[in-house]
Amino acid sequence: MIVPPPNLRIDGARLWQSLMAMAAIGATPKGGVCRLALSDEDRAARDRFVGWCRDAGLAVRVDRLGNIFARRAGRDAALPPVVIGSHLDTQPTGGKFDGAYGVLAAFEVVRTLDDAGIATAAPIEVVVWTNEEGSRFAPACVGSGVYAGAFDADDSLSRADRDGKTLGAELARIGYAGPAPMGGAVGAYVEAHIEQGPILEAEGKTIGIVTGAQGIRWYDVTLEGQAAHAGTTPMDRRRDAIQGAAMLIAAVDAIALEQAPSAVATVGALSVAPNSRNTIAGSVTLTVDLRHPDAPVLAAMDRAFRARAAAIAKARRLDARIVDVWDFPPPEFDRGCVAAVRAAAARAGFSHRDIVSGAGHDACYMARIAPTAMVFVPCADGISHNEIEAATPADLAAGCDVLLGAVLALAGEVRG
Ligand code: HGY
Ligand code: MN
Ligand code: MN
C-alpha cells in the first residue's frame, strides 16, 4: 500500500462551489433539492456532471441502467479501476448533500490528482448510480444492485412509479439508457457520504470510518375493508381500512421500540381510497420500512410485523395483502479497504471513529463484488432527507481529503 504525500489536499472551495452549482438543479424554495430519479431535474444534474467530466478529460460511458462512469486512466489499463462516487437522485424534499457529496467529492479527488500531476497505477472511475433513493421507483439502490448482480436488469427496468411510468422508459426519455455493458471488475469501491444521523456531530468527530450498514426490509401493505356511508353505518358494522391502518402503524412503531436501541421502523407513505371525509375508507395502502444491524433480529421483526398485520386484519374484518419490496441483508465492508480509509483519516490528522451506517447506500451492494468502504462526515443535527440538510465546508473537505488518501493507497500512486 503506497503512502501518498502528506501535504496533498483537495481544493475545498472548488468542492463547495461544485456542490452549490449542483444543488441549484432541482432547488426547492426551502433550500433543499428535489431531483427524483430519472426526472428532468435528474437529467439536468447528470448532464452537468457529464459536462464537467468531459471538460476534465475523463472518458464517460453510460450503461443500460443509466449508471454513469467517468474514467481517469491509470498507468496500467489492465488493472481493475478504483471506483468512487455515489448518486445524484434525491428524496422529494431532499438536501444538497445526500448523494451529490459522494459524486462531487470523487470528482474533486480526480481534479486534485490532475492538478498535482499524480498518476496512479490503476484507473480511477467516478460513478453516478441510478435510482439510489428508491423514492420514485422501488426498491432503492437499483443501479448499483443490478451492477452487483443483486437485481435482474430487465426486472429493474420494468419497475414503475405511481403514474405507471417505467424506469426503462424514463431512462430512454432522458437519454441515459446507455450502451455500455453492465458490470465489470472493480479493484475497490469507496463512497463518501454525510452520516445522515447524529453520532459524529454529538461526539465531535470529523470522520466516520464506515464498517458496514444495517439490514433493511421494505413492504407495501394494502388493507381492504368496505367503503360505506359515514353517517348511516353503525360502528359495529364497519370494515374501516383506516382504523386497521392506524392499528398497524402503531404496531410497526412498537416492533422497533421492542428491539431498542438499534431497531428503527417507519411508515412513510399512506394512500386512502376513496379518500372522502364522509365515506368510511374501503382501502388503505401504506409503506413499511424495518431496519436493524443484526440479520436475526431483523428476521424477528419481520415475523412480528406479519403476525400483527394478520391479527389486526382479523380483528377489524379486513383483508391484508403484504408485498415484499426489498430485502437487504446487513453488509460488512472489507477490512483492508476500511483500514485504508482509517489510515487516510489518521494520516490527515482528522478525529474519527468506526460507525455502522443506518442508511442504505450503493456501497452496500458494491461490497458484494469488490473491497468496499465508506467515508462519513457529520451533518447538522443529524438531519437528512429534509430540505434543511446541512454540512460544513470544512467537514466536507476533510471527508474528501480522506477519500483522496484512501484512493491513492488503493489505486497505487506512481511516483515520477
Ligand atoms: O433509505 C436509505 O437508507 C437510503 O437513503 N436510500
Ligand atoms: Mn444517499
Ligand atoms: Mn438518501
Tab-separated table of C-alpha atoms and ligand atoms in Angstrom:
chain	number	residue	atom	x	y	z
A	1	MET	CA	0.000	0.000	0.000
A	2	ILE	CA	1.618	3.287	-1.110
A	3	VAL	CA	1.506	6.223	1.303
A	4	PRO	CA	0.597	9.448	-0.540
A	5	PRO	CA	2.448	12.736	0.035
A	6	PRO	CA	1.320	14.071	3.463
A	7	ASN	CA	0.735	17.615	2.280
A	8	LEU	CA	-1.576	16.811	-0.647
A	9	ARG	CA	-5.001	18.384	-0.048
A	10	ILE	CA	-8.117	18.753	-2.162
A	11	ASP	CA	-9.458	22.207	-3.078
A	12	GLY	CA	-12.254	22.706	-0.534
A	13	ALA	CA	-13.531	25.931	-2.122
A	14	ARG	CA	-13.808	24.243	-5.520
A	15	LEU	CA	-15.627	21.284	-3.957
A	16	TRP	CA	-18.089	23.609	-2.180
A	17	GLN	CA	-18.653	25.581	-5.375
A	18	SER	CA	-19.430	22.402	-7.323
A	19	LEU	CA	-21.839	21.267	-4.594
A	20	MET	CA	-23.699	24.577	-4.694
A	21	ALA	CA	-23.815	24.545	-8.504
A	22	MET	CA	-25.267	21.026	-8.422
A	23	ALA	CA	-27.736	21.971	-5.645
A	24	ALA	CA	-29.139	24.684	-7.927
A	25	ILE	CA	-30.604	21.910	-10.089
A	26	GLY	CA	-33.949	20.983	-8.552
A	27	ALA	CA	-33.532	23.611	-5.837
A	28	THR	CA	-36.636	23.996	-3.648
A	29	PRO	CA	-37.854	27.251	-2.016
A	30	LYS	CA	-36.908	25.940	1.441
A	31	GLY	CA	-33.253	25.461	0.459
A	32	GLY	CA	-33.405	21.782	-0.376
A	33	VAL	CA	-33.344	19.782	-3.583
A	34	CYS	CA	-35.960	17.733	-5.429
A	35	ARG	CA	-34.331	15.586	-8.117
A	36	LEU	CA	-36.422	12.405	-8.279
A	37	ALA	CA	-34.733	9.569	-10.157
A	38	LEU	CA	-34.905	9.998	-13.951
A	39	SER	CA	-36.874	13.223	-13.706
A	40	ASP	CA	-35.968	16.252	-15.820
A	41	GLU	CA	-34.051	17.553	-12.811
A	42	ASP	CA	-32.067	14.295	-12.595
A	43	ARG	CA	-31.303	14.580	-16.301
A	44	ALA	CA	-30.063	18.141	-15.852
A	45	ALA	CA	-27.832	17.087	-12.954
A	46	ARG	CA	-26.463	14.172	-14.963
A	47	ASP	CA	-25.808	16.431	-17.947
A	48	ARG	CA	-23.981	18.940	-15.721
A	49	PHE	CA	-21.828	16.180	-14.204
A	50	VAL	CA	-21.016	14.640	-17.620
A	51	GLY	CA	-20.115	18.082	-18.971
A	52	TRP	CA	-17.718	18.722	-16.085
A	53	CYS	CA	-16.138	15.286	-16.546
A	54	ARG	CA	-15.650	15.723	-20.269
A	55	ASP	CA	-14.147	19.176	-19.694
A	56	ALA	CA	-11.717	17.486	-17.289
A	57	GLY	CA	-10.713	14.997	-19.991
A	58	LEU	CA	-12.373	11.953	-18.456
A	59	ALA	CA	-13.763	9.183	-20.676
A	60	VAL	CA	-17.501	8.921	-19.944
A	61	ARG	CA	-19.658	5.841	-20.509
A	62	VAL	CA	-23.262	5.020	-19.531
A	63	ASP	CA	-24.651	1.502	-19.052
A	64	ARG	CA	-28.194	0.244	-19.700
A	65	LEU	CA	-29.320	1.097	-16.173
A	66	GLY	CA	-28.118	4.674	-16.680
A	67	ASN	CA	-25.124	4.305	-14.367
A	68	ILE	CA	-22.504	6.874	-15.441
A	69	PHE	CA	-18.756	6.075	-15.254
A	70	ALA	CA	-16.140	8.810	-15.799
A	71	ARG	CA	-12.718	7.183	-16.177
A	72	ARG	CA	-9.279	8.641	-15.397
A	73	ALA	CA	-6.601	6.454	-16.993
A	74	GLY	CA	-4.049	4.704	-14.812
A	75	ARG	CA	-0.542	3.653	-15.817
A	76	ASP	CA	-1.812	0.089	-16.224
A	77	ALA	CA	-5.115	-0.056	-18.127
A	78	ALA	CA	-5.352	-3.770	-17.414
A	79	LEU	CA	-5.789	-3.178	-13.677
A	80	PRO	CA	-9.397	-3.084	-12.418
A	81	PRO	CA	-10.381	0.519	-11.603
A	82	VAL	CA	-10.784	2.009	-8.173
A	83	VAL	CA	-14.380	3.255	-8.351
A	84	ILE	CA	-15.545	6.234	-6.264
A	85	GLY	CA	-18.878	8.045	-6.343
A	86	SER	CA	-22.496	7.905	-5.182
A	87	HIS	CA	-25.870	9.142	-6.568
A	88	LEU	CA	-27.468	12.389	-7.814
A	89	ASP	CA	-31.133	11.485	-7.351
A	90	THR	CA	-32.782	12.797	-4.185
A	91	GLN	CA	-35.834	12.440	-1.997
A	92	PRO	CA	-38.819	14.712	-2.843
A	93	THR	CA	-37.773	17.078	-0.052
A	94	GLY	CA	-34.101	16.162	-0.078
A	95	GLY	CA	-30.973	18.076	0.817
A	96	LYS	CA	-27.971	19.439	-1.034
A	97	PHE	CA	-25.526	16.766	0.116
A	98	ASP	CA	-27.153	13.287	0.252
A	99	GLY	CA	-25.551	11.566	-2.762
A	100	ALA	CA	-24.227	14.657	-4.524
A	101	TYR	CA	-21.431	14.946	-1.968
A	102	GLY	CA	-20.126	11.470	-2.791
A	103	VAL	CA	-20.190	12.174	-6.532
A	104	LEU	CA	-18.563	15.586	-6.334
A	105	ALA	CA	-16.000	14.614	-3.687
A	106	ALA	CA	-14.946	11.822	-6.053
A	107	PHE	CA	-14.717	14.292	-8.921
A	108	GLU	CA	-12.679	16.650	-6.725
A	109	VAL	CA	-10.244	13.818	-5.959
A	110	VAL	CA	-9.665	13.356	-9.692
A	111	ARG	CA	-9.200	17.091	-10.242
A	112	THR	CA	-6.720	17.241	-7.356
A	113	LEU	CA	-4.686	14.390	-8.821
A	114	ASP	CA	-4.679	16.151	-12.203
A	115	ASP	CA	-3.568	19.443	-10.634
A	116	ALA	CA	-0.766	17.652	-8.771
A	117	GLY	CA	0.243	15.639	-11.843
A	118	ILE	CA	-0.072	12.422	-9.889
A	119	ALA	CA	-0.524	9.203	-11.839
A	120	THR	CA	-1.995	6.096	-10.304
A	121	ALA	CA	-1.245	2.540	-11.264
A	122	ALA	CA	-4.926	1.571	-11.529
A	123	PRO	CA	-7.521	3.638	-13.394
A	124	ILE	CA	-9.957	5.647	-11.293
A	125	GLU	CA	-13.658	5.840	-12.203
A	126	VAL	CA	-16.125	8.339	-10.808
A	127	VAL	CA	-19.601	6.778	-10.791
A	128	VAL	CA	-23.164	8.097	-10.589
A	129	TRP	CA	-25.574	5.275	-9.704
A	130	THR	CA	-29.159	5.276	-10.922
A	131	ASN	CA	-32.120	5.422	-8.502
A	132	GLU	CA	-30.316	5.093	-5.186
A	133	GLU	CA	-33.168	6.650	-3.201
A	134	GLY	CA	-35.939	4.255	-4.208
A	135	SER	CA	-38.443	7.061	-3.671
A	136	ARG	CA	-39.896	7.216	-7.204
A	137	PHE	CA	-39.010	3.648	-8.235
A	138	ALA	CA	-38.791	0.952	-5.549
A	139	PRO	CA	-36.612	-0.631	-4.337
A	140	ALA	CA	-33.586	1.574	-3.626
A	141	CYS	CA	-30.028	1.205	-4.984
A	142	VAL	CA	-31.286	-0.243	-8.269
A	143	GLY	CA	-28.346	0.875	-10.458
A	144	SER	CA	-25.687	-0.480	-8.104
A	145	GLY	CA	-27.821	-3.512	-7.265
A	146	VAL	CA	-28.026	-4.573	-10.918
A	147	TYR	CA	-24.316	-3.844	-11.358
A	148	ALA	CA	-23.506	-6.074	-8.381
A	149	GLY	CA	-25.835	-8.844	-9.560
A	150	ALA	CA	-28.388	-8.417	-6.761
A	151	PHE	CA	-31.195	-7.368	-9.116
A	152	ASP	CA	-32.158	-8.519	-12.624
A	153	ALA	CA	-31.681	-5.754	-15.210
A	154	ASP	CA	-34.903	-6.359	-17.151
A	155	ASP	CA	-36.981	-6.626	-13.979
A	156	SER	CA	-35.464	-3.372	-12.704
A	157	LEU	CA	-36.134	-1.582	-15.981
A	158	SER	CA	-39.779	-2.648	-15.729
A	159	ARG	CA	-40.292	-1.116	-12.271
A	160	ALA	CA	-42.992	1.577	-12.465
A	161	ASP	CA	-43.637	4.734	-10.492
A	162	ARG	CA	-47.059	5.737	-9.097
A	163	ASP	CA	-48.029	7.098	-12.530
A	164	GLY	CA	-47.164	3.817	-14.248
A	165	LYS	CA	-44.038	5.158	-15.951
A	166	THR	CA	-41.316	2.502	-16.044
A	167	LEU	CA	-37.694	3.025	-15.057
A	168	GLY	CA	-36.615	1.859	-18.517
A	169	ALA	CA	-38.935	4.240	-20.364
A	170	GLU	CA	-37.825	7.169	-18.210
A	171	LEU	CA	-34.154	6.308	-18.764
A	172	ALA	CA	-34.765	6.385	-22.517
A	173	ARG	CA	-36.769	9.616	-22.242
A	174	ILE	CA	-33.921	11.461	-20.522
A	175	GLY	CA	-31.302	9.963	-22.826
A	176	TYR	CA	-29.464	7.812	-20.260
A	177	ALA	CA	-30.252	4.297	-21.449
A	178	GLY	CA	-26.621	3.684	-22.257
A	179	PRO	CA	-24.888	1.110	-24.486
A	180	ALA	CA	-22.053	0.234	-22.104
A	181	PRO	CA	-22.085	-3.373	-20.870
A	182	MET	CA	-23.340	-3.913	-17.319
A	183	GLY	CA	-20.862	-4.901	-14.627
A	184	GLY	CA	-17.133	-5.314	-14.811
A	185	ALA	CA	-14.208	-5.915	-12.464
A	186	VAL	CA	-13.711	-3.322	-9.732
A	187	GLY	CA	-10.453	-3.122	-7.788
A	188	ALA	CA	-12.051	-1.308	-4.865
A	189	TYR	CA	-15.069	0.923	-4.221
A	190	VAL	CA	-15.077	3.861	-1.784
A	191	GLU	CA	-18.045	6.208	-1.230
A	192	ALA	CA	-18.074	9.478	0.677
A	193	HIS	CA	-21.409	10.426	2.246
A	194	ILE	CA	-22.889	12.552	5.001
A	195	GLU	CA	-23.744	10.393	8.031
A	196	GLN	CA	-27.429	11.387	7.926
A	197	GLY	CA	-27.545	10.680	11.667
A	198	PRO	CA	-26.432	12.443	14.886
A	199	ILE	CA	-23.459	10.351	16.085
A	200	LEU	CA	-20.399	12.103	14.596
A	201	GLU	CA	-21.684	15.553	15.462
A	202	ALA	CA	-22.609	14.505	19.016
A	203	GLU	CA	-19.149	13.046	19.597
A	204	GLY	CA	-17.306	15.884	17.863
A	205	LYS	CA	-15.754	13.546	15.335
A	206	THR	CA	-14.911	14.750	11.818
A	207	ILE	CA	-14.772	11.400	10.021
A	208	GLY	CA	-16.807	8.197	10.246
A	209	ILE	CA	-14.973	5.036	9.186
A	210	VAL	CA	-17.931	3.003	7.951
A	211	THR	CA	-17.529	-0.717	8.692
A	212	GLY	CA	-20.941	-1.814	7.384
A	213	ALA	CA	-24.638	-0.953	7.354
A	214	GLN	CA	-27.856	-2.186	8.876
A	215	GLY	CA	-30.241	-4.573	7.168
A	216	ILE	CA	-33.440	-3.202	5.604
A	217	ARG	CA	-36.836	-4.699	4.784
A	218	TRP	CA	-39.419	-2.750	2.724
A	219	TYR	CA	-43.085	-3.752	2.295
A	220	ASP	CA	-46.220	-2.384	0.655
A	221	VAL	CA	-49.300	-3.278	2.721
A	222	THR	CA	-52.857	-2.987	1.410
A	223	LEU	CA	-55.768	-3.276	3.846
A	224	GLU	CA	-59.132	-3.860	2.156
A	225	GLY	CA	-62.364	-3.187	4.077
A	226	GLN	CA	-65.617	-1.774	2.722
A	227	ALA	CA	-66.387	1.784	1.748
A	228	ALA	CA	-69.665	2.857	3.381
A	229	HIS	CA	-71.605	5.919	4.480
A	230	ALA	CA	-70.014	7.797	7.415
A	231	GLY	CA	-73.405	8.728	8.826
A	232	THR	CA	-75.582	5.683	8.382
A	233	THR	CA	-73.177	2.821	9.122
A	234	PRO	CA	-73.263	1.691	12.777
A	235	MET	CA	-69.825	1.286	14.352
A	236	ASP	CA	-70.206	-2.478	14.807
A	237	ARG	CA	-70.959	-2.980	11.104
A	238	ARG	CA	-67.909	-1.205	9.776
A	239	ARG	CA	-64.910	-2.667	7.958
A	240	ASP	CA	-62.893	0.517	8.224
A	241	ALA	CA	-59.496	0.234	6.487
A	242	ILE	CA	-58.159	3.404	8.108
A	243	GLN	CA	-58.797	2.060	11.599
A	244	GLY	CA	-56.842	-1.045	10.656
A	245	ALA	CA	-54.071	1.078	9.210
A	246	ALA	CA	-53.924	3.152	12.398
A	247	MET	CA	-53.501	-0.013	14.458
A	248	LEU	CA	-50.827	-1.346	12.086
A	249	ILE	CA	-48.910	1.953	12.123
A	250	ALA	CA	-48.838	1.807	15.918
A	251	ALA	CA	-47.766	-1.856	15.774
A	252	VAL	CA	-44.848	-1.057	13.426
A	253	ASP	CA	-43.642	1.600	15.879
A	254	ALA	CA	-43.948	-0.854	18.781
A	255	ILE	CA	-41.936	-3.529	16.940
A	256	ALA	CA	-38.967	-1.125	16.729
A	257	LEU	CA	-39.291	0.009	20.351
A	258	GLU	CA	-39.330	-3.626	21.490
A	259	GLN	CA	-35.890	-4.028	19.836
A	260	ALA	CA	-34.450	-0.756	21.164
A	261	PRO	CA	-31.945	0.825	20.898
A	262	SER	CA	-30.832	-0.317	17.443
A	263	ALA	CA	-34.062	-1.081	15.619
A	264	VAL	CA	-35.918	1.535	13.582
A	265	ALA	CA	-39.251	1.278	11.753
A	266	THR	CA	-41.082	3.777	9.568
A	267	VAL	CA	-44.424	4.116	7.817
A	268	GLY	CA	-43.547	6.851	5.351
A	269	ALA	CA	-46.341	6.847	2.787
A	270	LEU	CA	-50.072	6.250	3.023
A	271	SER	CA	-52.804	6.292	0.394
A	272	VAL	CA	-56.509	6.033	1.192
A	273	ALA	CA	-59.447	5.160	-1.057
A	274	PRO	CA	-61.850	6.703	-1.741
A	275	ASN	CA	-60.285	9.399	0.496
A	276	SER	CA	-63.539	11.274	1.187
A	277	ARG	CA	-64.409	12.758	4.553
A	278	ASN	CA	-67.909	11.248	4.689
A	279	THR	CA	-67.091	7.792	3.325
A	280	ILE	CA	-65.569	5.083	5.506
A	281	ALA	CA	-62.222	4.132	3.929
A	282	GLY	CA	-62.562	0.991	1.856
A	283	SER	CA	-58.863	0.567	1.205
A	284	VAL	CA	-55.540	1.841	2.558
A	285	THR	CA	-52.051	1.177	1.156
A	286	LEU	CA	-49.069	2.009	3.327
A	287	THR	CA	-45.302	1.510	3.113
A	288	VAL	CA	-43.282	-0.135	5.905
A	289	ASP	CA	-39.508	0.197	6.384
A	290	LEU	CA	-37.880	-2.022	9.070
A	291	ARG	CA	-34.146	-1.853	9.889
A	292	HIS	CA	-31.659	-3.467	12.241
A	293	PRO	CA	-27.900	-4.145	12.097
A	294	ASP	CA	-28.317	-7.844	13.011
A	295	ALA	CA	-29.949	-10.178	10.499
A	296	PRO	CA	-31.595	-12.478	13.108
A	297	VAL	CA	-33.212	-9.538	14.902
A	298	LEU	CA	-34.422	-8.099	11.579
A	299	ALA	CA	-35.934	-11.506	10.789
A	300	ALA	CA	-37.731	-11.484	14.155
A	301	MET	CA	-39.075	-8.000	13.395
A	302	ASP	CA	-40.305	-9.293	10.027
A	303	ARG	CA	-42.163	-12.162	11.718
A	304	ALA	CA	-43.684	-9.854	14.331
A	305	PHE	CA	-44.837	-7.452	11.626
A	306	ARG	CA	-46.561	-10.184	9.605
A	307	ALA	CA	-48.209	-11.671	12.707
A	308	ARG	CA	-49.584	-8.317	13.880
A	309	ALA	CA	-50.817	-7.392	10.434
A	310	ALA	CA	-52.739	-10.677	10.293
A	311	ALA	CA	-54.167	-10.214	13.807
A	312	ILE	CA	-55.280	-6.644	13.068
A	313	ALA	CA	-56.895	-7.677	9.783
A	314	LYS	CA	-58.829	-10.423	11.600
A	315	ALA	CA	-59.904	-8.143	14.431
A	316	ARG	CA	-61.162	-5.454	12.030
A	317	ARG	CA	-62.559	-7.899	9.418
A	318	LEU	CA	-60.165	-6.621	6.764
A	319	ASP	CA	-58.190	-8.381	4.043
A	320	ALA	CA	-54.454	-7.680	4.369
A	321	ARG	CA	-52.042	-8.039	1.452
A	322	ILE	CA	-48.302	-7.669	2.108
A	323	VAL	CA	-45.953	-7.205	-0.871
A	324	ASP	CA	-42.246	-7.670	-0.142
A	325	VAL	CA	-40.497	-4.766	-1.890
A	326	TRP	CA	-36.897	-5.040	-0.643
A	327	ASP	CA	-34.874	-7.483	1.439
A	328	PHE	CA	-31.425	-6.022	2.093
A	329	PRO	CA	-29.212	-8.071	4.441
A	330	PRO	CA	-26.771	-6.110	6.628
A	331	PRO	CA	-23.440	-5.861	4.708
A	332	GLU	CA	-19.969	-5.840	6.274
A	333	PHE	CA	-17.268	-3.871	4.453
A	334	ASP	CA	-13.834	-5.249	3.530
A	335	ARG	CA	-11.409	-4.853	6.442
A	336	GLY	CA	-8.492	-3.942	4.165
A	337	CYS	CA	-10.466	-1.251	2.392
A	338	VAL	CA	-11.807	0.070	5.698
A	339	ALA	CA	-8.231	0.122	7.024
A	340	ALA	CA	-7.167	2.258	4.030
A	341	VAL	CA	-9.850	4.797	4.932
A	342	ARG	CA	-8.918	4.704	8.620
A	343	ALA	CA	-5.201	5.184	7.790
A	344	ALA	CA	-6.023	8.106	5.492
A	345	ALA	CA	-8.057	9.782	8.250
A	346	ALA	CA	-5.267	9.250	10.776
A	347	ARG	CA	-2.594	10.487	8.363
A	348	ALA	CA	-4.615	13.618	7.648
A	349	GLY	CA	-4.978	14.202	11.376
A	350	PHE	CA	-8.799	14.130	11.471
A	351	SER	CA	-10.684	12.865	14.525
A	352	HIS	CA	-12.525	9.704	13.547
A	353	ARG	CA	-14.448	6.700	14.793
A	354	ASP	CA	-15.804	3.489	13.327
A	355	ILE	CA	-19.504	3.579	12.575
A	356	VAL	CA	-22.230	1.333	11.112
A	357	SER	CA	-24.416	3.110	8.589
A	358	GLY	CA	-28.091	3.477	9.480
A	359	ALA	CA	-28.855	4.312	5.856
A	360	GLY	CA	-28.555	2.026	2.875
A	361	HIS	CA	-26.033	3.032	0.228
A	362	ASP	CA	-24.803	1.886	-3.177
A	363	ALA	CA	-21.638	0.809	-1.361
A	364	CYS	CA	-23.699	-1.886	0.360
A	365	TYR	CA	-24.249	-3.649	-2.962
A	366	MET	CA	-20.747	-2.935	-4.267
A	367	ALA	CA	-19.444	-4.742	-1.167
A	368	ARG	CA	-20.730	-7.940	-2.784
A	369	ILE	CA	-18.311	-7.694	-5.746
A	370	ALA	CA	-15.340	-5.600	-4.580
A	371	PRO	CA	-13.448	-4.499	-1.476
A	372	THR	CA	-15.613	-1.600	-0.315
A	373	ALA	CA	-15.598	1.123	2.317
A	374	MET	CA	-17.262	4.463	3.038
A	375	VAL	CA	-16.201	7.790	4.490
A	376	PHE	CA	-18.791	9.653	6.575
A	377	VAL	CA	-18.810	13.304	7.567
A	378	PRO	CA	-21.217	14.927	10.053
A	379	CYS	CA	-24.405	16.738	9.047
A	380	ALA	CA	-26.147	19.366	11.140
A	381	ASP	CA	-28.296	17.840	13.918
A	382	GLY	CA	-28.031	14.528	12.048
A	383	ILE	CA	-30.894	15.646	9.809
A	384	SER	CA	-31.183	14.320	6.233
A	385	HIS	CA	-33.987	13.546	3.772
A	386	ASN	CA	-35.058	17.060	4.689
A	387	GLU	CA	-34.550	20.397	2.929
A	388	ILE	CA	-32.651	21.806	5.920
A	389	GLU	CA	-29.898	19.156	5.498
A	390	ALA	CA	-26.573	20.924	6.091
A	391	ALA	CA	-22.848	20.205	6.416
A	392	THR	CA	-19.845	22.492	6.865
A	393	PRO	CA	-17.367	23.188	4.053
A	394	ALA	CA	-14.561	22.141	6.426
A	395	ASP	CA	-16.093	18.731	7.210
A	396	LEU	CA	-16.950	18.115	3.546
A	397	ALA	CA	-13.365	18.970	2.570
A	398	ALA	CA	-11.986	16.709	5.306
A	399	GLY	CA	-14.035	13.769	4.050
A	400	CYS	CA	-12.811	14.465	0.535
A	401	ASP	CA	-9.190	14.541	1.734
A	402	VAL	CA	-9.722	11.146	3.363
A	403	LEU	CA	-11.247	9.829	0.138
A	404	LEU	CA	-8.163	11.127	-1.722
A	405	GLY	CA	-5.820	9.383	0.692
A	406	ALA	CA	-7.738	6.115	0.504
A	407	VAL	CA	-7.849	6.232	-3.299
A	408	LEU	CA	-4.096	6.811	-3.583
A	409	ALA	CA	-3.454	3.912	-1.242
A	410	LEU	CA	-5.834	1.616	-3.130
A	411	ALA	CA	-5.026	2.722	-6.693
A	412	GLY	CA	-1.280	2.733	-6.112
A	413	GLU	CA	0.330	6.119	-6.673
A	414	VAL	CA	3.061	6.104	-9.302
A	415	ARG	CA	5.923	8.448	-8.396
A	416	GLY	CA	7.753	10.256	-11.184
B	1	HGY	O1	-33.197	4.513	2.511
B	1	HGY	C1	-31.988	4.720	2.616
B	1	HGY	O2	-31.377	4.350	3.588
B	1	HGY	C2	-31.245	5.463	1.541
B	1	HGY	O3	-31.378	6.830	1.768
B	1	HGY	N1	-31.718	5.131	0.220
B	2	MN	MN	-27.599	8.697	-0.172
B	3	MN	MN	-30.955	9.225	0.773
